[in-house]
XYZ file of N, CA, C and O in Angstrom:
292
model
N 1.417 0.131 16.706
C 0.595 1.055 15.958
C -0.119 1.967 16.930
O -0.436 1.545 18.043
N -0.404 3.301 16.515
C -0.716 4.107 17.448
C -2.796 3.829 17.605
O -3.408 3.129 16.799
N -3.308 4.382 18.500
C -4.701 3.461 18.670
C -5.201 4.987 17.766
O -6.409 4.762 17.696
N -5.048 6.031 17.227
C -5.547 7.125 16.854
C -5.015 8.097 16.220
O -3.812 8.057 16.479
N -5.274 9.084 15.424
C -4.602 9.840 15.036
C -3.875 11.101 15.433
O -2.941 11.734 14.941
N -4.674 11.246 16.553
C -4.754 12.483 18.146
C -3.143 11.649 18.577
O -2.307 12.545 18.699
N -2.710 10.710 18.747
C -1.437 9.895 19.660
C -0.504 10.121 19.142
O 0.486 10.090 19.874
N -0.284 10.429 17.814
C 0.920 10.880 16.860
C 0.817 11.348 17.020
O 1.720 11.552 17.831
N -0.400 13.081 16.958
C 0.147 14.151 17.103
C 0.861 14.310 18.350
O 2.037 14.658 18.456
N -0.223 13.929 19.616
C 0.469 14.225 20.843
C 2.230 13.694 21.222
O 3.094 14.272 21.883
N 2.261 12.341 20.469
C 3.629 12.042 20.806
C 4.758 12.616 20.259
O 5.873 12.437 20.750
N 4.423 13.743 18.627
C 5.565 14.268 18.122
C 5.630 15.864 18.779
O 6.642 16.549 18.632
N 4.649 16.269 19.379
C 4.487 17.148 20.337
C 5.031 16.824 21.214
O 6.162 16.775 20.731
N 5.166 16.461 22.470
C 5.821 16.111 23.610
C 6.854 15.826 23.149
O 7.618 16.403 23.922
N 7.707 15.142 22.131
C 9.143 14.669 21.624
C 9.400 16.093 21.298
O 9.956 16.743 22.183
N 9.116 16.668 20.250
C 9.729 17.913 19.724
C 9.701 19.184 20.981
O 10.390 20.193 20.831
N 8.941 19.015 22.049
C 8.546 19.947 23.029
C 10.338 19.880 24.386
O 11.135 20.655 24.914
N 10.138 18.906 24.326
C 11.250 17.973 25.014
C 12.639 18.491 24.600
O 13.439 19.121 25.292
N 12.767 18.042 23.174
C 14.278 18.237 22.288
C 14.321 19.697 22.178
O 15.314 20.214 22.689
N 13.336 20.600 21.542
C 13.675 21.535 21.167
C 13.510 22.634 22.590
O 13.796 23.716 22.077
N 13.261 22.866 23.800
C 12.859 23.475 24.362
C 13.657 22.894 26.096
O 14.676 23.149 26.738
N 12.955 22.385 26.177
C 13.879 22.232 27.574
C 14.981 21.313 27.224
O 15.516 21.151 28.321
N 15.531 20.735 26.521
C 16.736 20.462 26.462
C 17.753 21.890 25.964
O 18.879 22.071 26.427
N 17.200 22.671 25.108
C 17.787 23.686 24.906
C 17.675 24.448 25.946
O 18.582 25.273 25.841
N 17.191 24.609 26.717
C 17.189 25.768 27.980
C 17.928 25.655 29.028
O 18.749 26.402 29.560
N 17.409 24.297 29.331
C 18.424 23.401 30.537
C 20.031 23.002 30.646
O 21.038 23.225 31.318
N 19.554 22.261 29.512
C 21.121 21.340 28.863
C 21.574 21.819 27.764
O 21.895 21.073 26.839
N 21.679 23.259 27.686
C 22.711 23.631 25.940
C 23.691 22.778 25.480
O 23.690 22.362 24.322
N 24.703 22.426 26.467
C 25.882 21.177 26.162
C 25.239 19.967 25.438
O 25.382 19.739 24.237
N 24.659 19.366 26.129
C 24.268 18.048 25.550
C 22.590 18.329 23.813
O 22.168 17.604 22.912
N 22.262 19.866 24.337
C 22.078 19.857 23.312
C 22.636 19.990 22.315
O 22.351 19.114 21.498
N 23.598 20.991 21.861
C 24.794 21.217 20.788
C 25.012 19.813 20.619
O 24.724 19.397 19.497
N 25.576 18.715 21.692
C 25.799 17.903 20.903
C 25.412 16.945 20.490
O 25.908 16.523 19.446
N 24.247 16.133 21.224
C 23.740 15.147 20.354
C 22.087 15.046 19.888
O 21.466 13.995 19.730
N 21.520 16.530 19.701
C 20.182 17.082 19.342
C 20.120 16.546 17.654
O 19.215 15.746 17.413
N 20.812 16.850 16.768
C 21.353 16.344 15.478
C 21.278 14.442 15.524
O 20.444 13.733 14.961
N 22.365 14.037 16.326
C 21.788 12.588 16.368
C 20.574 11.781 17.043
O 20.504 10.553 16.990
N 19.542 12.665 17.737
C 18.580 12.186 18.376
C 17.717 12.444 17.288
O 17.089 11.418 17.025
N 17.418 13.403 16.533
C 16.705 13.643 15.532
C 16.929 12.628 14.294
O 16.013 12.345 13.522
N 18.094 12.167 14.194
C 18.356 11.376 13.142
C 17.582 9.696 13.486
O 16.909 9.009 12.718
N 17.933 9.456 14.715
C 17.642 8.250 15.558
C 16.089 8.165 15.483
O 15.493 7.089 15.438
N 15.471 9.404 15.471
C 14.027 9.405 15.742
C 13.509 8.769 13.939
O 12.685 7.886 13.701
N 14.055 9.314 13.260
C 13.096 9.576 11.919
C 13.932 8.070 11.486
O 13.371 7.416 10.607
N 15.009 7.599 11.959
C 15.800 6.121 11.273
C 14.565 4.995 12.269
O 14.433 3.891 11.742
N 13.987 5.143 13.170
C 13.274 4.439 14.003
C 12.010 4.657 13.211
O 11.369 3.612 13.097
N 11.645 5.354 12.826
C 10.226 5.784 12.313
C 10.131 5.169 11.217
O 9.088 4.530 11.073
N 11.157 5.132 10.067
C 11.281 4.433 8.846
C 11.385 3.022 9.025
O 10.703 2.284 8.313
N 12.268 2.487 10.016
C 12.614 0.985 9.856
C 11.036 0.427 10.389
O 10.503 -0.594 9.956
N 10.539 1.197 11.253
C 8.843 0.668 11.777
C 8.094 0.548 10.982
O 7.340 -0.422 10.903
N 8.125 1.908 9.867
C 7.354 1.267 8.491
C 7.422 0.324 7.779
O 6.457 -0.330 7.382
N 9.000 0.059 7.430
C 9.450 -0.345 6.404
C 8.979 -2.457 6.681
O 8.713 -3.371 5.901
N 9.131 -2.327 8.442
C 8.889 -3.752 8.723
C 7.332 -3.900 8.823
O 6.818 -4.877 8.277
N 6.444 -2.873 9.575
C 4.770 -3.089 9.282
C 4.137 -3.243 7.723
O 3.132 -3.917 7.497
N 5.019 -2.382 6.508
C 4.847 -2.215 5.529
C 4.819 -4.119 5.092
O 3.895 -4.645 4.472
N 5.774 -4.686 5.487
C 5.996 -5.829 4.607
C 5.260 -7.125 5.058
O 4.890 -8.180 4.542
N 5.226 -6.404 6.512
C 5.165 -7.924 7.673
C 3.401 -8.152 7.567
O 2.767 -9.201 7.453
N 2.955 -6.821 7.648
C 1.726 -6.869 7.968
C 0.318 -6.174 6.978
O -0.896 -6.375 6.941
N 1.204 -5.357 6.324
C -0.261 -4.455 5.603
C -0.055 -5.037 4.020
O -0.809 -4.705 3.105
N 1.157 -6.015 3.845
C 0.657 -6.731 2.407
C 1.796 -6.161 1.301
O 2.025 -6.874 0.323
N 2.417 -5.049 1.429
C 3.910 -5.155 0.147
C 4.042 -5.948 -0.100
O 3.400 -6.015 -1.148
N 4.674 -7.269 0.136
C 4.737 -8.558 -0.436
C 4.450 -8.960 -1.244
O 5.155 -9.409 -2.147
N 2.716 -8.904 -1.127
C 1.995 -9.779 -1.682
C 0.581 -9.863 -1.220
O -0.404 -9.307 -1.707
N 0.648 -10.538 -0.350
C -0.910 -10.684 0.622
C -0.783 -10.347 1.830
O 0.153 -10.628 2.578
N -2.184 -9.434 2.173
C -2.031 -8.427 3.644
C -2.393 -9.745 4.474
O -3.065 -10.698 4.081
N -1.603 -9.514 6.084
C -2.038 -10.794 7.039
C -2.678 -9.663 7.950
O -2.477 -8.449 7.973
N -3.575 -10.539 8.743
C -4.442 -9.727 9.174
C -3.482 -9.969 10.844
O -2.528 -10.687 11.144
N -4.309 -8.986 11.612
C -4.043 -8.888 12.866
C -4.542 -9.590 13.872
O -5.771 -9.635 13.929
N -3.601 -10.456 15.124
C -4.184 -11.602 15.744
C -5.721 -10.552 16.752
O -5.877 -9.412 17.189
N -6.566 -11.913 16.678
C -7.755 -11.201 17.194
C -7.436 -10.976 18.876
O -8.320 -10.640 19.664
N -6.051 -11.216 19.258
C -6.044 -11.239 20.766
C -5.858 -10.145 21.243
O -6.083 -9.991 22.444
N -5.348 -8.957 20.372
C -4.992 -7.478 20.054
C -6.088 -6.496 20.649
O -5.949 -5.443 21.271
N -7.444 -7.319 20.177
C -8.650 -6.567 20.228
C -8.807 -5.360 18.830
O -9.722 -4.536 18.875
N -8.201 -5.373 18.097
C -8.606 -4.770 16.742
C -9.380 -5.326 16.011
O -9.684 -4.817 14.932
């Protein structure tokens, strides 16, 4: 889980800064070809993270489990 809401932004910034920009400038080849499946990879990673915090931890189920106190949350 990200510690803030500032860390998502910054991390889909630096990812999208990355893919769309200097990979396109640098590497046109490898962008043409696998810019489409890195984007797909990103948002299939993003969903399955929900889909397992969603169940494991914030309570879909049934009952929310809380977070070990060793975390420091």
């Amino acid at each position: 889980m990200s510690v803030g809401v500032n860390s998502t932004i910054t991390t889909s910034i630096i990812v999208g800064l990355v893919s769309q920009l200097w990979l396109r400038k640098y590497h046109p080849g490898w962008y043409k070809k696998y810019n489409y499946i890195l984007g797909g990879a990103l948002d299939g990673g993003a969903q399955v993270m929900i889909f397992i915090l969603s169940f494991a931890v914030f309570g879909a189920s049934g009952t929310e489990k809380p977070f070990p106190s060793c975390l420091g949350y």
